[in-house]
Amino acid sequence: EDKVVQSPLSLVVHEGDTVTLNCSYEVTNFRSLLWYKQEKKAPTFLFMLTSSGIEKKSGRLSSILDKKELFSILNITATQTGDSAVYLCAVGYSGTYKYIFGTGTRLKVLA
Amino acid sequence: NAGVMQNPRHLVRRRGQEARLRCSPMKGHSHVYWYRQLPEEGLKFMVYLQKENIIDESGMPKERFSAEFPKEGPSILRIQQVVRGDSAAYFCASSQGAGETQYFGPGTRLLVL
């Protein structure tokens, strides 16, 4: 059965800390992996990853995909209270246009 | 460029009533996806539509749920004879092309009393 597993389920850190969120997957015919940030509203798009080993960066956030080991990580450096959210990972696969979402990692950044 | 719009943002229904949720995709997007999110759970795919066509409805419950995306107007997710277990946040996403990045609307929070 295709699945996406995120870890940890929740995380509490202090401002300035660096965090690494994990997303592992088991899908047939992998096509792409997406990261979203969800606060109390719509998930907002962060990154799309399709190729192994190529880091994507946006400010303090970065992400990389390992298609051999079937996982991706999302790094946030110098965390701020505004980074507090649920971070969702979604994997899409060929033959269908839907994405399978993980249950998310709930990050809380304390001042 | 307006993002994905959904309405209503909050909807309260009594058991047995009908719920209609609307989604207008981003400008230029013709692919719409509906997801359901239960409390403390991830987003679960329900249905994928293009204009006037249902492409993949493998995540839709077999009864009481239906979706459409007419040539003109928003996509509609319809839930007939709602039950308490239907209470959830329903998100719509749209993409420009099939399999491309999906952008989400703010969701409709349905509460069934």
mmCIF file of C-alpha atoms in Angstrom:
data_model
loop_
_atom_site.group_PDB
_atom_site.id
_atom_site.type_symbol
_atom_site.label_atom_id
_atom_site.label_comp_id
_atom_site.label_asym_id
_atom_site.label_seq_id
_atom_site.Cartn_x
_atom_site.Cartn_y
_atom_site.Cartn_z
ATOM 1 C CA GLU A 1 0.000 0.000 0.000
ATOM 2 C CA ASP A 2 1.329 3.429 -0.911
ATOM 3 C CA LYS A 3 2.096 5.581 2.088
ATOM 4 C CA VAL A 4 3.833 8.731 3.271
ATOM 5 C CA VAL A 5 5.217 8.898 6.802
ATOM 6 C CA GLN A 6 6.410 12.079 8.455
ATOM 7 C CA SER A 7 8.515 12.366 11.565
ATOM 8 C CA PRO A 8 8.564 13.590 14.180
ATOM 9 C CA LEU A 9 4.838 14.040 14.736
ATOM 10 C CA SER A 10 5.492 17.149 16.759
ATOM 11 C CA LEU A 11 8.444 19.243 17.770
ATOM 12 C CA VAL A 12 8.979 22.121 20.186
ATOM 13 C CA VAL A 13 12.075 24.294 19.808
ATOM 14 C CA HIS A 14 13.285 27.738 20.818
ATOM 15 C CA GLU A 15 13.792 30.649 18.503
ATOM 16 C CA GLY A 16 17.116 30.427 16.735
ATOM 17 C CA ASP A 17 17.236 26.635 16.718
ATOM 18 C CA THR A 18 17.613 24.621 13.516
ATOM 19 C CA VAL A 19 15.099 21.879 12.796
ATOM 20 C CA THR A 20 15.012 18.986 10.364
ATOM 21 C CA LEU A 21 11.718 17.434 9.374
ATOM 22 C CA ASN A 22 11.566 14.054 7.706
ATOM 23 C CA CYS A 23 9.303 12.552 5.087
ATOM 24 C CA SER A 24 9.664 8.961 3.939
ATOM 25 C CA TYR A 25 7.515 7.343 1.321
ATOM 26 C CA GLU A 26 6.626 4.096 -0.326
ATOM 27 C CA VAL A 27 4.911 4.642 -3.633
ATOM 28 C CA THR A 28 5.034 2.931 -6.949
ATOM 29 C CA ASN A 29 6.191 5.061 -9.876
ATOM 30 C CA PHE A 30 7.200 8.143 -7.904
ATOM 31 C CA ARG A 31 6.760 11.418 -9.740
ATOM 32 C CA SER A 32 7.274 14.303 -7.308
ATOM 33 C CA LEU A 33 7.279 15.333 -3.669
ATOM 34 C CA LEU A 34 5.780 18.529 -2.322
ATOM 35 C CA TRP A 35 6.231 20.352 0.989
ATOM 36 C CA TYR A 36 3.514 22.621 2.378
ATOM 37 C CA LYS A 37 3.203 24.795 5.462
ATOM 38 C CA GLN A 38 -0.223 24.813 7.089
ATOM 39 C CA GLU A 39 -1.169 27.314 9.728
ATOM 40 C CA LYS A 40 -4.803 27.819 10.642
ATOM 41 C CA LYS A 41 -5.804 28.019 7.031
ATOM 42 C CA ALA A 42 -4.831 26.763 3.602
ATOM 43 C CA PRO A 43 -1.633 24.801 3.127
ATOM 44 C CA THR A 44 0.842 27.090 1.420
ATOM 45 C CA PHE A 45 3.257 25.662 -1.084
ATOM 46 C CA LEU A 46 6.945 25.544 -0.161
ATOM 47 C CA PHE A 47 8.843 23.235 -2.497
ATOM 48 C CA MET A 48 8.426 20.710 -5.259
ATOM 49 C CA LEU A 49 11.155 18.090 -5.586
ATOM 50 C CA THR A 50 11.562 15.709 -8.469
ATOM 51 C CA SER A 51 15.281 14.977 -8.689
ATOM 52 C CA SER A 52 17.582 13.395 -6.149
ATOM 53 C CA GLY A 53 20.363 15.371 -4.525
ATOM 54 C CA ILE A 54 19.366 18.838 -5.704
ATOM 55 C CA GLU A 55 18.748 21.161 -2.778
ATOM 56 C CA LYS A 56 15.994 23.717 -3.061
ATOM 57 C CA LYS A 57 16.271 26.845 -0.922
ATOM 58 C CA SER A 58 13.975 29.649 0.017
ATOM 59 C CA GLY A 59 15.338 31.963 2.686
ATOM 60 C CA ARG A 60 15.837 29.962 5.851
ATOM 61 C CA LEU A 61 14.104 26.903 4.437
ATOM 62 C CA SER A 62 15.711 24.232 2.337
ATOM 63 C CA SER A 63 14.781 20.768 1.195
ATOM 64 C CA ILE A 64 16.365 17.831 -0.543
ATOM 65 C CA LEU A 65 15.159 14.530 -1.936
ATOM 66 C CA ASP A 66 16.803 11.109 -1.880
ATOM 67 C CA LYS A 67 15.050 8.860 -4.385
ATOM 68 C CA LYS A 68 17.281 5.897 -3.598
ATOM 69 C CA GLU A 69 16.448 5.870 0.103
ATOM 70 C CA LEU A 70 12.921 7.202 -0.508
ATOM 71 C CA PHE A 71 12.884 10.209 1.739
ATOM 72 C CA SER A 72 13.060 13.958 1.846
ATOM 73 C CA ILE A 73 14.059 16.407 4.553
ATOM 74 C CA LEU A 74 12.963 19.952 5.188
ATOM 75 C CA ASN A 75 15.422 22.137 7.090
ATOM 76 C CA ILE A 76 14.580 25.375 8.821
ATOM 77 C CA THR A 77 17.484 27.388 10.202
ATOM 78 C CA ALA A 78 17.310 30.200 12.766
ATOM 79 C CA THR A 79 13.691 29.386 13.523
ATOM 80 C CA GLN A 80 11.228 32.139 14.396
ATOM 81 C CA THR A 81 7.865 32.017 16.147
ATOM 82 C CA GLY A 82 6.244 32.603 12.764
ATOM 83 C CA ASP A 83 7.545 29.220 11.635
ATOM 84 C CA SER A 84 5.114 27.540 14.029
ATOM 85 C CA ALA A 85 2.798 25.473 11.850
ATOM 86 C CA VAL A 86 2.082 21.987 10.595
ATOM 87 C CA TYR A 87 4.429 20.998 7.792
ATOM 88 C CA LEU A 88 2.916 18.607 5.270
ATOM 89 C CA CYS A 89 4.674 16.349 2.820
ATOM 90 C CA ALA A 90 2.837 14.997 -0.228
ATOM 91 C CA VAL A 91 3.954 12.500 -2.829
ATOM 92 C CA GLY A 92 2.562 12.177 -6.324
ATOM 93 C CA TYR A 93 3.016 9.242 -8.612
ATOM 94 C CA SER A 94 2.699 8.498 -12.264
ATOM 95 C CA GLY A 95 -0.547 7.151 -13.570
ATOM 96 C CA THR A 96 -2.634 9.375 -11.370
ATOM 97 C CA TYR A 97 -2.702 13.044 -10.576
ATOM 98 C CA LYS A 98 -3.505 12.864 -6.904
ATOM 99 C CA TYR A 99 -1.041 13.276 -4.099
ATOM 100 C CA ILE A 100 -0.792 11.215 -0.929
ATOM 101 C CA PHE A 101 -0.282 13.399 2.124
ATOM 102 C CA GLY A 102 1.495 12.532 5.319
ATOM 103 C CA THR A 103 -0.141 13.445 8.621
ATOM 104 C CA GLY A 104 2.289 16.300 9.060
ATOM 105 C CA THR A 105 4.821 17.472 11.618
ATOM 106 C CA ARG A 106 3.527 20.042 14.094
ATOM 107 C CA LEU A 107 6.294 22.540 14.846
ATOM 108 C CA LYS A 108 6.069 24.998 17.697
ATOM 109 C CA VAL A 109 8.748 27.636 18.074
ATOM 110 C CA LEU A 110 8.946 29.288 21.474
ATOM 111 C CA ALA A 111 10.128 32.851 21.919
ATOM 112 C CA ASN B 1 -4.113 37.298 -9.328
ATOM 113 C CA ALA B 2 -6.574 35.878 -6.866
ATOM 114 C CA GLY B 3 -5.758 32.558 -5.321
ATOM 115 C CA VAL B 4 -8.046 29.595 -4.956
ATOM 116 C CA MET B 5 -11.322 30.703 -3.430
ATOM 117 C CA GLN B 6 -13.694 28.600 -1.427
ATOM 118 C CA ASN B 7 -17.036 29.389 0.091
ATOM 119 C CA PRO B 8 -18.505 29.263 2.519
ATOM 120 C CA ARG B 9 -15.591 29.293 4.940
ATOM 121 C CA HIS B 10 -17.758 27.783 7.655
ATOM 122 C CA LEU B 11 -20.907 25.745 7.221
ATOM 123 C CA VAL B 12 -23.169 24.304 9.894
ATOM 124 C CA ARG B 13 -25.720 21.685 8.976
ATOM 125 C CA ARG B 14 -28.034 19.392 10.902
ATOM 126 C CA ARG B 15 -27.995 15.685 10.272
ATOM 127 C CA GLY B 16 -29.902 14.808 7.120
ATOM 128 C CA GLN B 17 -29.428 18.162 5.409
ATOM 129 C CA GLU B 18 -27.394 18.821 2.298
ATOM 130 C CA ALA B 19 -24.058 20.617 2.175
ATOM 131 C CA ARG B 20 -22.751 22.398 -0.923
ATOM 132 C CA LEU B 21 -19.161 23.524 -0.985
ATOM 133 C CA ARG B 22 -17.835 25.740 -3.755
ATOM 134 C CA CYS B 23 -14.371 26.177 -5.168
ATOM 135 C CA SER B 24 -13.118 28.654 -7.742
ATOM 136 C CA PRO B 25 -9.644 27.722 -8.995
ATOM 137 C CA MET B 26 -6.836 30.161 -9.585
ATOM 138 C CA LYS B 27 -7.038 32.066 -12.833
ATOM 139 C CA GLY B 28 -5.674 29.959 -15.641
ATOM 140 C CA HIS B 29 -6.058 26.693 -13.739
ATOM 141 C CA SER B 30 -8.372 24.057 -15.141
ATOM 142 C CA HIS B 31 -7.561 21.195 -12.762
ATOM 143 C CA VAL B 32 -9.344 20.972 -9.432
ATOM 144 C CA TYR B 33 -8.795 18.595 -6.525
ATOM 145 C CA TRP B 34 -10.861 18.125 -3.382
ATOM 146 C CA TYR B 35 -9.395 16.915 -0.095
ATOM 147 C CA ARG B 36 -10.864 16.220 3.321
ATOM 148 C CA GLN B 37 -8.994 16.815 6.540
ATOM 149 C CA LEU B 38 -10.259 15.324 9.771
ATOM 150 C CA PRO B 39 -8.987 16.708 13.088
ATOM 151 C CA GLU B 40 -5.399 15.652 13.769
ATOM 152 C CA GLU B 41 -5.221 13.824 10.442
ATOM 153 C CA GLY B 42 -3.593 14.525 7.111
ATOM 154 C CA LEU B 43 -5.280 15.607 3.929
ATOM 155 C CA LYS B 44 -7.113 12.772 2.207
ATOM 156 C CA PHE B 45 -7.661 12.950 -1.536
ATOM 157 C CA MET B 46 -11.284 12.752 -2.621
ATOM 158 C CA VAL B 47 -11.659 13.651 -6.280
ATOM 159 C CA TYR B 48 -9.856 15.226 -9.217
ATOM 160 C CA LEU B 49 -11.771 17.082 -11.906
ATOM 161 C CA GLN B 50 -11.139 18.984 -15.070
ATOM 162 C CA LYS B 51 -13.743 21.113 -16.735
ATOM 163 C CA GLU B 52 -16.894 19.013 -17.173
ATOM 164 C CA ASN B 53 -15.018 15.782 -16.399
ATOM 165 C CA ILE B 54 -14.353 13.697 -13.329
ATOM 166 C CA ILE B 55 -10.892 12.244 -13.827
ATOM 167 C CA ASP B 56 -10.326 10.371 -10.581
ATOM 168 C CA GLU B 57 -12.903 9.894 -7.836
ATOM 169 C CA SER B 58 -11.190 7.038 -6.077
ATOM 170 C CA GLY B 59 -11.216 8.875 -2.743
ATOM 171 C CA MET B 60 -14.915 9.724 -2.744
ATOM 172 C CA PRO B 61 -17.287 7.792 -0.522
ATOM 173 C CA LYS B 62 -19.578 5.731 -2.705
ATOM 174 C CA GLU B 63 -22.764 7.227 -1.335
ATOM 175 C CA ARG B 64 -24.006 10.731 -0.576
ATOM 176 C CA PHE B 65 -20.950 12.498 -2.044
ATOM 177 C CA SER B 66 -20.718 13.949 -5.526
ATOM 178 C CA ALA B 67 -18.610 16.542 -7.299
ATOM 179 C CA GLU B 68 -18.825 18.550 -10.464
ATOM 180 C CA PHE B 69 -16.854 21.158 -12.320
ATOM 181 C CA PRO B 70 -19.125 22.700 -14.943
ATOM 182 C CA LYS B 71 -18.001 24.569 -18.011
ATOM 183 C CA GLU B 72 -18.978 27.816 -16.343
ATOM 184 C CA GLY B 73 -18.782 28.501 -12.633
ATOM 185 C CA PRO B 74 -17.065 26.961 -9.653
ATOM 186 C CA SER B 75 -16.488 23.350 -8.801
ATOM 187 C CA ILE B 76 -19.026 22.041 -6.304
ATOM 188 C CA LEU B 77 -18.682 19.278 -3.754
ATOM 189 C CA ARG B 78 -22.097 18.117 -2.656
ATOM 190 C CA ILE B 79 -22.820 16.021 0.417
ATOM 191 C CA GLN B 80 -26.355 14.741 0.760
ATOM 192 C CA GLN B 81 -27.962 13.674 4.034
ATOM 193 C CA VAL B 82 -24.979 14.718 6.101
ATOM 194 C CA VAL B 83 -23.974 12.771 9.198
ATOM 195 C CA ARG B 84 -21.819 13.833 12.133
ATOM 196 C CA GLY B 85 -18.856 11.942 10.688
ATOM 197 C CA ASP B 86 -18.845 14.314 7.724
ATOM 198 C CA SER B 87 -17.663 17.127 10.007
ATOM 199 C CA ALA B 88 -14.227 18.078 8.704
ATOM 200 C CA ALA B 89 -12.323 20.711 6.798
ATOM 201 C CA TYR B 90 -12.735 20.362 3.053
ATOM 202 C CA PHE B 91 -9.950 21.841 0.964
ATOM 203 C CA CYS B 92 -9.899 22.511 -2.712
ATOM 204 C CA ALA B 93 -6.697 22.842 -4.708
ATOM 205 C CA SER B 94 -6.052 23.752 -8.300
ATOM 206 C CA SER B 95 -3.196 23.328 -10.726
ATOM 207 C CA GLN B 96 -2.380 24.687 -14.126
ATOM 208 C CA GLY B 97 -1.675 21.299 -15.610
ATOM 209 C CA ALA B 98 -2.127 17.693 -14.660
ATOM 210 C CA GLY B 99 0.324 16.619 -11.984
ATOM 211 C CA GLU B 100 1.691 20.103 -11.453
ATOM 212 C CA THR B 101 1.952 21.935 -8.146
ATOM 213 C CA GLN B 102 -1.377 22.238 -6.407
ATOM 214 C CA TYR B 103 -2.352 25.486 -4.727
ATOM 215 C CA PHE B 104 -4.873 25.302 -1.934
ATOM 216 C CA GLY B 105 -7.863 27.370 -0.999
ATOM 217 C CA PRO B 106 -8.653 28.391 2.597
ATOM 218 C CA GLY B 107 -10.988 25.458 3.096
ATOM 219 C CA THR B 108 -14.586 25.053 4.208
ATOM 220 C CA ARG B 109 -15.090 23.875 7.747
ATOM 221 C CA LEU B 110 -18.227 21.784 7.892
ATOM 222 C CA LEU B 111 -19.853 21.094 11.224
ATOM 223 C CA VAL B 112 -22.744 18.667 11.378
ATOM 224 C CA LEU B 113 -24.897 18.951 14.465
#
